[in-house]
XYZ file of C-alpha atoms in Angstrom:
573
model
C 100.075 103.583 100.740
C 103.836 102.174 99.931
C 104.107 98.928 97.771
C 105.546 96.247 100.292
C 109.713 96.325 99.282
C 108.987 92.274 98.647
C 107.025 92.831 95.387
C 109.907 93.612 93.569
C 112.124 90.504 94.467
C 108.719 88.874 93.698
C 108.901 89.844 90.193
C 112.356 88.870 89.401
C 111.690 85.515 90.549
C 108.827 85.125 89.006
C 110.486 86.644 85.391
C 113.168 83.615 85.719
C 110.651 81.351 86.805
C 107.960 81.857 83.820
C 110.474 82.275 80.616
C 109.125 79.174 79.452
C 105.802 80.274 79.690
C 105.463 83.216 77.984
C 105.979 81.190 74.454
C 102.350 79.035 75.362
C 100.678 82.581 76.854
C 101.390 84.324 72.806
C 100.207 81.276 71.420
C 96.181 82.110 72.490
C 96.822 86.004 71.666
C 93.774 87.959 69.949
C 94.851 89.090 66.556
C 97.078 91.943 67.554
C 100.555 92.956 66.556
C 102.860 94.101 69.125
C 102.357 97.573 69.198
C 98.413 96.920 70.077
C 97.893 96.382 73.416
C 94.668 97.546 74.671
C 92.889 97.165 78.132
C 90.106 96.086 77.375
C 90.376 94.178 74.414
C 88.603 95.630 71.111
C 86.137 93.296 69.416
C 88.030 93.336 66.189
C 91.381 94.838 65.125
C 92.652 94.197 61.688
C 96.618 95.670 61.626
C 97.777 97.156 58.621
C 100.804 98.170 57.389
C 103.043 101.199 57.999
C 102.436 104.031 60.599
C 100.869 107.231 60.904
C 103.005 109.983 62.987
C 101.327 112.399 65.291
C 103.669 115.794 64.673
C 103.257 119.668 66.162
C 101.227 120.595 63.223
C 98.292 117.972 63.291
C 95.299 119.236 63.605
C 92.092 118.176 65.040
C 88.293 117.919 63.160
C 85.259 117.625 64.001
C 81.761 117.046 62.095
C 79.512 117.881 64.621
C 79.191 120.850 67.088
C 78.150 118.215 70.127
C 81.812 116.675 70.044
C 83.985 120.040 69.877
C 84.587 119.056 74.011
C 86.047 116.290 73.207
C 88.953 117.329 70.761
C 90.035 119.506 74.555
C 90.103 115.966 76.101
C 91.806 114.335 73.915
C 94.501 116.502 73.787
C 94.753 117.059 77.211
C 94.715 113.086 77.303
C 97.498 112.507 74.798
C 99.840 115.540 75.822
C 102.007 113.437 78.329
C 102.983 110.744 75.149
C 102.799 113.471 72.519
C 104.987 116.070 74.427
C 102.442 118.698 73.182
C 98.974 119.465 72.838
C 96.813 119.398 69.381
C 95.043 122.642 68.493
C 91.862 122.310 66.786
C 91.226 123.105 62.833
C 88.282 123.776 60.068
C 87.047 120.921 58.837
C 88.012 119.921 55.095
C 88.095 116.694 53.600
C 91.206 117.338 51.417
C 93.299 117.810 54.716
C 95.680 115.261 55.798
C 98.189 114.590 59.220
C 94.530 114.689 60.851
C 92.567 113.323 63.606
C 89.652 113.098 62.319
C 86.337 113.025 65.399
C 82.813 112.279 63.859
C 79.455 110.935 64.569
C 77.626 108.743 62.116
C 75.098 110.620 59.688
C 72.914 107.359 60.233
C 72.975 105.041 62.738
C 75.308 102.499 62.778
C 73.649 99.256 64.391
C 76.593 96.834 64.513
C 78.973 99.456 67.361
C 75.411 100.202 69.219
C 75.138 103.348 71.553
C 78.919 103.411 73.215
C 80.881 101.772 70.342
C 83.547 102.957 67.763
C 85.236 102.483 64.360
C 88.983 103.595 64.204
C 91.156 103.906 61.337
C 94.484 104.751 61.346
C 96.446 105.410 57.750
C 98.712 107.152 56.069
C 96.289 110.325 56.364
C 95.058 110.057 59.946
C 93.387 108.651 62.655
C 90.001 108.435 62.308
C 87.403 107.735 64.767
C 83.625 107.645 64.095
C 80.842 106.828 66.013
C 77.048 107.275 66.779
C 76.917 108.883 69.961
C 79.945 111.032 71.828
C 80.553 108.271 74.373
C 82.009 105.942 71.360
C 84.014 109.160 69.951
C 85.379 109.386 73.794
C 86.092 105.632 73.988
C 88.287 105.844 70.610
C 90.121 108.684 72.412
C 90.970 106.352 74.967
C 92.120 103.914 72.630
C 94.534 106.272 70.961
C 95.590 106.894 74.889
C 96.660 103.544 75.159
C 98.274 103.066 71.697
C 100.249 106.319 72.223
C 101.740 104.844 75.337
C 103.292 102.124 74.024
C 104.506 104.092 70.823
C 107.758 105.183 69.630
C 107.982 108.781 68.471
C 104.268 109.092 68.119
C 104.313 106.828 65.774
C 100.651 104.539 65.784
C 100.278 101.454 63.560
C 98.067 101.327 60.669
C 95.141 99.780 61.822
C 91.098 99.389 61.402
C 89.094 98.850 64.637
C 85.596 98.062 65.482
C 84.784 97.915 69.470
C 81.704 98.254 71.091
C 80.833 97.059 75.012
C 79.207 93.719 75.763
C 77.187 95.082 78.739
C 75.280 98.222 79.465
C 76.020 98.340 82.987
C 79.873 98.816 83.731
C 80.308 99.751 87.227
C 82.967 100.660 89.816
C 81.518 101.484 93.420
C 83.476 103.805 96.581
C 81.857 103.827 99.746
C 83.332 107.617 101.134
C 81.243 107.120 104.427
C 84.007 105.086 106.266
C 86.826 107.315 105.400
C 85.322 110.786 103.431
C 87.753 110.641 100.414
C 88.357 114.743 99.450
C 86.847 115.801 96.245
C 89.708 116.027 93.958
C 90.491 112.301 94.438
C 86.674 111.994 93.179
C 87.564 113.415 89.993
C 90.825 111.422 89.294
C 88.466 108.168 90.296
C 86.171 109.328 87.322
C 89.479 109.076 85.153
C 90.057 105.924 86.229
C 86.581 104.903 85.582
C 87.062 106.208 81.520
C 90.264 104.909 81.113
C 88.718 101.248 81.475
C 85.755 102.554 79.570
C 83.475 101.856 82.321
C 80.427 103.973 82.529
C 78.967 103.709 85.738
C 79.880 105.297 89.350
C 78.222 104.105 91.986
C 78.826 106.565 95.119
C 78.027 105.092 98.418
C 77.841 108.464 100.024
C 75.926 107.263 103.367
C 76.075 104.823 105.977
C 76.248 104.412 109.721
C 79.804 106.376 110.057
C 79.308 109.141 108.253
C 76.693 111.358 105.821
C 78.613 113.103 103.220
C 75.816 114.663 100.712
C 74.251 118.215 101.510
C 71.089 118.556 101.624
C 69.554 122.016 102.289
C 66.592 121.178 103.711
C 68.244 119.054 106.613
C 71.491 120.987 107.207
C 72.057 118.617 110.155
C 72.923 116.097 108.572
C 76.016 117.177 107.570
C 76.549 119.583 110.740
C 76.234 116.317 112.951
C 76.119 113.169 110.106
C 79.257 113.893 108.749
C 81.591 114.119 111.917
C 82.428 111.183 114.412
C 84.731 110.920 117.052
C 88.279 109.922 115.999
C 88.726 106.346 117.115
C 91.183 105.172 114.673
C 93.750 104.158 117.257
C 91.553 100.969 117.739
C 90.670 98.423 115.665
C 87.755 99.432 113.297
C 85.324 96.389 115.040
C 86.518 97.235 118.483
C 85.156 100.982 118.616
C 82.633 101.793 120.899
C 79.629 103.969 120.003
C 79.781 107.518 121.437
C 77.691 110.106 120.925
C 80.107 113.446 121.785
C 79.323 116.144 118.938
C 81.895 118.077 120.554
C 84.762 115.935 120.000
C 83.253 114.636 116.553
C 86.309 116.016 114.231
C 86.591 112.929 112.023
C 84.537 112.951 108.428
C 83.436 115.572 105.782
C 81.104 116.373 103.092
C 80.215 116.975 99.627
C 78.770 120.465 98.624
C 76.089 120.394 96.086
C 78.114 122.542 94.324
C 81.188 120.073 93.773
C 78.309 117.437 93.538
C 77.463 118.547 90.754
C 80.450 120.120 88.796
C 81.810 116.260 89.617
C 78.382 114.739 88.306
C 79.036 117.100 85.157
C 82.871 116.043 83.993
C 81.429 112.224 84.425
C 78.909 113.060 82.425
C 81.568 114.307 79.623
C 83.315 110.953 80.061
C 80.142 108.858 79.467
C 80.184 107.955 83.013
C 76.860 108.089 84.825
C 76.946 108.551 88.819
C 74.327 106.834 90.959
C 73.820 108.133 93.795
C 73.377 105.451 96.539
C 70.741 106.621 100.004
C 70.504 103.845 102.124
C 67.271 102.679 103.907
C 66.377 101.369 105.872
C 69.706 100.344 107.495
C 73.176 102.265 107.669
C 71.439 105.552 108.383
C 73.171 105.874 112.133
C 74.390 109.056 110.832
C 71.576 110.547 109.859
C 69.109 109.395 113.215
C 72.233 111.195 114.899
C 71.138 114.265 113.268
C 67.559 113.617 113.527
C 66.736 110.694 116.106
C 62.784 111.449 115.641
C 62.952 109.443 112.766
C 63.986 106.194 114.340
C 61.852 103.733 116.271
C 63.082 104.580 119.856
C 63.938 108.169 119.549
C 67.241 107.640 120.711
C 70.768 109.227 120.015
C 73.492 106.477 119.513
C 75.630 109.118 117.695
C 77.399 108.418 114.559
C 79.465 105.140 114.944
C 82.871 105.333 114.558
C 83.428 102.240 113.587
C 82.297 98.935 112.916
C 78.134 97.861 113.758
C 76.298 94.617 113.656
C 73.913 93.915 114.000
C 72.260 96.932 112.715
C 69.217 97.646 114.635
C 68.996 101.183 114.757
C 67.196 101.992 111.618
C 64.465 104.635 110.484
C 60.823 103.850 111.730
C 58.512 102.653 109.065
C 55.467 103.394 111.012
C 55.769 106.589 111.055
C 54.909 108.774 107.977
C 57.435 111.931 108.591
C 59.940 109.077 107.863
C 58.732 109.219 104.621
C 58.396 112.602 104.450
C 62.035 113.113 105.121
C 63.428 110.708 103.198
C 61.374 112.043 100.629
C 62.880 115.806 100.977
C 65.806 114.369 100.522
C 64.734 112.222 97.239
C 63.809 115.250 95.955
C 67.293 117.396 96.329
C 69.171 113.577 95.273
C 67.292 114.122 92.366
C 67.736 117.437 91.700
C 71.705 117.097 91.503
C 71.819 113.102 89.882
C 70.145 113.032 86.730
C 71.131 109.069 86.655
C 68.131 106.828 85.978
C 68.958 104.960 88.696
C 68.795 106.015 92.274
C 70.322 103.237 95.085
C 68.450 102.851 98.392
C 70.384 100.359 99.841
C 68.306 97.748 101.745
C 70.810 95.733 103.071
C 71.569 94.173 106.396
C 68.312 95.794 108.269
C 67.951 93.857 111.611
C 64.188 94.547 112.542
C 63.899 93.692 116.126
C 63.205 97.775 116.958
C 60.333 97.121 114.036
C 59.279 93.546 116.367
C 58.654 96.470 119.501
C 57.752 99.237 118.039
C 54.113 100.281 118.273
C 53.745 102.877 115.010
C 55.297 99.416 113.226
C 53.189 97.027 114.307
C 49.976 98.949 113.409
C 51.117 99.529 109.918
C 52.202 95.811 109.653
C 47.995 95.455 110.601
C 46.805 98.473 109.138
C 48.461 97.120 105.479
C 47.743 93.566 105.992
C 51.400 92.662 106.004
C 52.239 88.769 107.301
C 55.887 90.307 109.774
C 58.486 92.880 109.568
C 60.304 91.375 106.574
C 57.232 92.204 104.348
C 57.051 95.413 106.201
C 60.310 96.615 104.701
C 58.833 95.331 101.048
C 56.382 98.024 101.964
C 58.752 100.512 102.990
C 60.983 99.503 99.506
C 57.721 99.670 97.671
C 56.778 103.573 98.641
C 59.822 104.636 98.130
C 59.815 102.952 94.774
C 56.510 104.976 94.087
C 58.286 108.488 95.025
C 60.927 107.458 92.569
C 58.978 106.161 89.776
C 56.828 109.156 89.837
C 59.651 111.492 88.923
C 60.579 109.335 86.158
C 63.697 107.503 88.387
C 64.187 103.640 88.510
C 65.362 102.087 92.301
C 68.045 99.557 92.781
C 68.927 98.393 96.000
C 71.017 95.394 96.979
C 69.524 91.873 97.204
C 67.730 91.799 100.370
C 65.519 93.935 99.058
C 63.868 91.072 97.662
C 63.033 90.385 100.927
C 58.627 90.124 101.264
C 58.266 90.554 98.056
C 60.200 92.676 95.443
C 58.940 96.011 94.286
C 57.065 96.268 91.158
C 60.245 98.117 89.259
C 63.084 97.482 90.909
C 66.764 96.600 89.786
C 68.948 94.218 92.320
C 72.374 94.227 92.859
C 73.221 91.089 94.179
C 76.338 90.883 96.448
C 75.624 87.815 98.345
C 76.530 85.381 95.396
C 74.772 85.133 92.626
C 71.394 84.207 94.185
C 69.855 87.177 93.755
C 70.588 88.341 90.800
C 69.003 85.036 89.131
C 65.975 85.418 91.333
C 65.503 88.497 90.322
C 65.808 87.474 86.412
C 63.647 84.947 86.606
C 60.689 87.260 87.911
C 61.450 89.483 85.190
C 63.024 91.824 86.730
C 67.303 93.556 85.968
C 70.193 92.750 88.088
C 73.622 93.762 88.694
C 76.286 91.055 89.738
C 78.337 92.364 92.287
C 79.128 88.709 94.451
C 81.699 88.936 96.747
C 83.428 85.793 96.171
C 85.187 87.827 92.689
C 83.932 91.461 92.754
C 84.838 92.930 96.126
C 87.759 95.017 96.043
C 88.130 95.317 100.003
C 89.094 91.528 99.426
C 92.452 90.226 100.083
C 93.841 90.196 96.245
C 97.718 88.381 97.195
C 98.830 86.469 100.354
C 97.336 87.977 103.845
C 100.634 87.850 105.399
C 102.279 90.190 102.540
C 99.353 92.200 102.293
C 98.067 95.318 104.033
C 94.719 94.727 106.426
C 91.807 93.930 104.980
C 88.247 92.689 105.707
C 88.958 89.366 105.018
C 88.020 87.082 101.252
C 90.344 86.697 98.544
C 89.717 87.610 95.207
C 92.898 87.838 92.955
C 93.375 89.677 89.617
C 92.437 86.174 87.772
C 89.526 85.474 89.825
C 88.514 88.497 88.945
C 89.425 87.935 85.215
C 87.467 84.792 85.189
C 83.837 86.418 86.210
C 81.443 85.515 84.343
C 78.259 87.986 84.709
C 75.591 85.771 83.174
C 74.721 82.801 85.094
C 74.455 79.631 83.212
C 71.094 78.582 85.027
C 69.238 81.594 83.579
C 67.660 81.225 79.934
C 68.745 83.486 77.075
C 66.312 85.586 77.342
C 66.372 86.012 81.229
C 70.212 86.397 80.740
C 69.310 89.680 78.638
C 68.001 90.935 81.894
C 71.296 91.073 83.699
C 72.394 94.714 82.664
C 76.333 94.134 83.485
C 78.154 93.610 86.768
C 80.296 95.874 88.579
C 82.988 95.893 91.800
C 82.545 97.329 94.905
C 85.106 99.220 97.477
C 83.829 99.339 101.052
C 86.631 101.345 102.664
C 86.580 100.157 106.643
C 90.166 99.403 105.716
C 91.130 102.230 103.741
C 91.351 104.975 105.345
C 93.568 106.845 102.393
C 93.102 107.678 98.687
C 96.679 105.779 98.512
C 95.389 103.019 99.797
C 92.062 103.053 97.959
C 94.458 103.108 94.674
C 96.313 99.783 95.761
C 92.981 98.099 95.977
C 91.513 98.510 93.002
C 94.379 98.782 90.761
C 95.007 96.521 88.882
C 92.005 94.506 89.222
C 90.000 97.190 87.752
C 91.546 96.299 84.664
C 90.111 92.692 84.844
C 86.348 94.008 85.892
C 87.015 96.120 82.384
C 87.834 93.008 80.694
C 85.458 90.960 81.728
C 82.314 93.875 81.127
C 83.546 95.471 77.871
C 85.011 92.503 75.852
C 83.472 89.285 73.872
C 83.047 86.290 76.151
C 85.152 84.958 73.489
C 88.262 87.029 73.670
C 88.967 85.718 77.478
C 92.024 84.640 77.563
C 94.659 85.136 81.024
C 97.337 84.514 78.999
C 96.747 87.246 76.531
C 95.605 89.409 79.125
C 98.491 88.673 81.563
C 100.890 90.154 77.970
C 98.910 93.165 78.040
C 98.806 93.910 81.883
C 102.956 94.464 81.841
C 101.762 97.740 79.028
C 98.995 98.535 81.551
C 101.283 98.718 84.485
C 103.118 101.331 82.869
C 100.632 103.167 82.306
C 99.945 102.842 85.939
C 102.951 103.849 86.673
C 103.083 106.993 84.317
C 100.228 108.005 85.633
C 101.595 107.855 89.450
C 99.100 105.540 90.310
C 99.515 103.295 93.610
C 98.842 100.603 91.718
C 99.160 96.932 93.782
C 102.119 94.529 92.119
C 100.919 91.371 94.946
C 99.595 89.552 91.185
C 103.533 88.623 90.581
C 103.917 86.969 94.331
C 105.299 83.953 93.421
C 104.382 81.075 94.986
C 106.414 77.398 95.932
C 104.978 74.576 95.394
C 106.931 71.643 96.890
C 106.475 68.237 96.253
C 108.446 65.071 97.991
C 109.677 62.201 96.296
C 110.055 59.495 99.379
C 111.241 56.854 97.531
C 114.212 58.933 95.806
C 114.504 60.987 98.746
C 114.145 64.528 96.883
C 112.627 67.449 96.897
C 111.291 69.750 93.908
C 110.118 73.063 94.300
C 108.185 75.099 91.654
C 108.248 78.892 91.423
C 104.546 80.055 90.218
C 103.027 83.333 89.597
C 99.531 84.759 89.304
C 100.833 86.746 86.212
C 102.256 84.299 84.045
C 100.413 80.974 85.335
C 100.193 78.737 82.672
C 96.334 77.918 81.557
């Protein structure tokens, strides 16, 4: 989508406006030099003195077979800033004008799993690690330095960086609007540029199923086509049920599936898959109605339900069965560790009726329907943990009693995510009050529609994913936090862009880097690099973070008026 023509005029107020401020910002700045300006801030840079200059006839190296992909990367990476690509050469140790790619011999404890040591001198860059995600994560460091370079000239520098949390996560719901598989692959760039690792693909809900499965080809004959209804208001469309009409929607092959789950995989990103149960399955009980409590065809919704009531049956064992079948192809194309069953927003009053419900709510010696969907989490869980998966669903799944191995991801606040600790068990913190990007993120009246909240690029800055109530060692439970983009409101990849961009950069921030190294004012000096990169890389990234605000106050007594200019960007801390 176009940038509102306001955003502009917003920045050049807010420039004149925030001179002074800038000063008191650099003041707090990690210790960087100019020319080091990296999103998310490294752990530890120590500058050094001179340059090293990229030319036509460096060569890569590599000490290890397992990294040779990643010298192709990185010079497909680097060729817009270098002007060329770098070919790759026979490893010597006398050679210099190199860039140097290596893995650690032994282990090196301090950088972990995903962390990095770069050197840049008079010889080289070198980047060393102890697994290929750290070698990839220097590349993208390099990326970032080579932007903001002059001639391809990088700073001498030595850099240690490694990620605070093991869990970095950016989420895209495609059942709303089906989002065409090459904008899936530029997401996964996004994903690596910010060195987050984890993708988590909301491929079904109540408007749409977008993931084929063989066994059930209905579901994506019939679950991934509604009616178009996008003249009306997405909470004012009526259900239909008109197959014939149903042009609206799409779906993955298993083939792209998993040539996308494949070039993640390259970029240290892992892809978790997310099948929702038992709620936000319209789409499939309009391929296969059998499998709800009443039998009936509501057709996929083409836009907005609540409450959702028209969920899968769990008295009746081909439910299981199915969902099962369809476990087992998941599986087969997401090797992630995790697979998401959803869980959320189930209204049980079909359960309350239904007959096959009631008698396994007796048959199980269950106490009502919330415990009944424990047991339906819990069997699931089973069928997972027996092929050697893990289940996370979202926080209501802690609803009757949490299953014996399951991860939450808690969205409503932060509730249950500590609940969850304290039993012992992981979490994700997603809340919505700072980690939904379908949020409002500058003034409603400037901004395009969205579902409502408001969660700025500083809010967002300012998460903190460990709860101060939980104990150290229940605080090592919380694997990392990630955003989520529900897309009722987005019904383009343009759009989708402007909403996560550039408060990605924050969630980054906030997931990679030391607790320690927050700083807004720091980070607000590196955003105006990161835009350009933004901007380089045609992104429709959002500029509503330099809206600038007036703030009036009245003197009565003198009879005046003063007005202050402020801006997100350069707010004073």
């Amino acid at each position: 989508m176009n940038k509102p023509h306001f955003l502009n005029l917003s920045l050049f107020l807010t420039l004149l406006a925030c001179v002074g401020m800038l000063s008191s910002c650099n003041e707090h700045s990690l210790d960087t030099t100019p020319e080091i300006s990296i999103i998310p801030a490294p752990v530890s840079i120590k500058p050094g003195e001179g340059t090293f200059q990229i030319r036509r006839n460096t060569q890569m190296f590599v000490n290890h077979d397992t990294i040779s992909f990643l010298t192709n990367i990185a010079s497909d990476l680097w060729k817009p800033y270098l002007g060329f690509g770098l070919k790759m050469g026979i490893n010597d140790s006398r050679t210099e004008n190199g860039v140097f790619l290596s893995l650690n011999e032994q282990f090196d404890p301090k950088i972990g799993e995903e962390g990095y040591r770069l050197d840049i001198n008079q010889k080289g860059i070198f980047i060393a690690a102890n697994r290929p995600a750290g070698v990839f994560y220097g590349i993208q460091t390099i990326f970032q330095m080579l932007s903001t370079s002059e001639r391809r000239r990088l700073p001498q520098v030595n850099m240690v960086d490694y990620p605070r949390f093991a869990w970095r996560g950016m989420h895209l719901d495609v059942s709303r609007h089906f989002m065409p598989i090459e904008f899936m692959f530029r997401y996964i760039d996004y994903l690596a540029m910010h060195k987050l690792n984890v993708f988590h693909w909301h491929l079904v809900d109540d408007q749409g199923w977008r993931l084929e499965i063989k066994k059930y080809p209905r579901l994506t004959e019939i679950g991934a086509w509604r009616v178009d209804k996008s003249h009306l208001h997405w909470d004012h469309r009526p259900l239909v049920n008109d197959p014939a009409n149903a042009t609206y929607g799409g779906f993955y092959t298993q083939e792209e599936v998993r040539k996308l789950v494949a070039y993640a995989a390259q970029r240290n990103i892992t892809i978790v898959p997310e099948i929702g149960m038992p709620a936000h399955i319209m789409s499939a009980l309009a391929a296969y109605p059998e499998f709800s409590c009443t039998g009936e065809n509501l057709g996929v919704a083409p836009g907005g339900v609540w409450p959702i009531t028209h969920i899968y049956c769990a008295g009746n064992d081909e439910t299981f069965t199915f969902l099962e079948n369809i476990m087992l192809e998941v599986m087969d194309m997401f090797p992630s560790e995790f697979i998401h069953v959803g869980g959320d927003e189930a209204t049980k009053t079909n359960w309350e009726k239904c007959i096959r419900c009631q008698r396994r709510i007796k048959e199980e010696g269950l106490a009502d329907v919330r415990e009944l969907q424990s047991y339906f989490i819990t069997r699931m869980e089973k069928f997972l943990n027996s092929h050697g998966r893990r289940l996370i669903g979202w926080d209501e799944i802690l609803y009757g009693g949490l299953a014996p191995n399951a991860t939450v991801m808690s969205w409503r606040g932060e509730a249950g995510g500590i609940q969850a600790a304290q039993m012992g068990h992981n979490a994700v913190m997603t809340p919505g009050s700072h980690l939904y990007f379908d949020h409002y993120q500058g003034d409603p009246d400037l901004e395009p529609l969205a579902i409502g909240g408001y969660s700025t690029l500083s809010n967002v800055y300012s998460y903190e994913p460990i709860p101060e109530v939980l104990t150290p060692e229940q605080g090592k439970l919380i694997l990392g936090a990630q955003a989520n983009v529900w897309t009722e409101y987005m019904p383009t990849t343009d759009h989708v862009e402007y909403m996560v961009f550039p408060r990605i950069a924050a969630l980054s921030e906030v997931v990679w880097s030391p607790a320690s190294h927050r700083n807004w004012g720091d980070f607000s000096r590196r955003m105006r690099d990161q835009f350009i990169r933004y901007r380089d890389l045609g992104i429709n990234y959002s500029e509503s973070s330099f809206q600038v605000r007036a703030l009036p106050e009245v003197d009565i007594t003198d009879r005046t008026l003063k007005i202050t200019l402020q801006s997100e960007a350069f707010e004073p801390e």
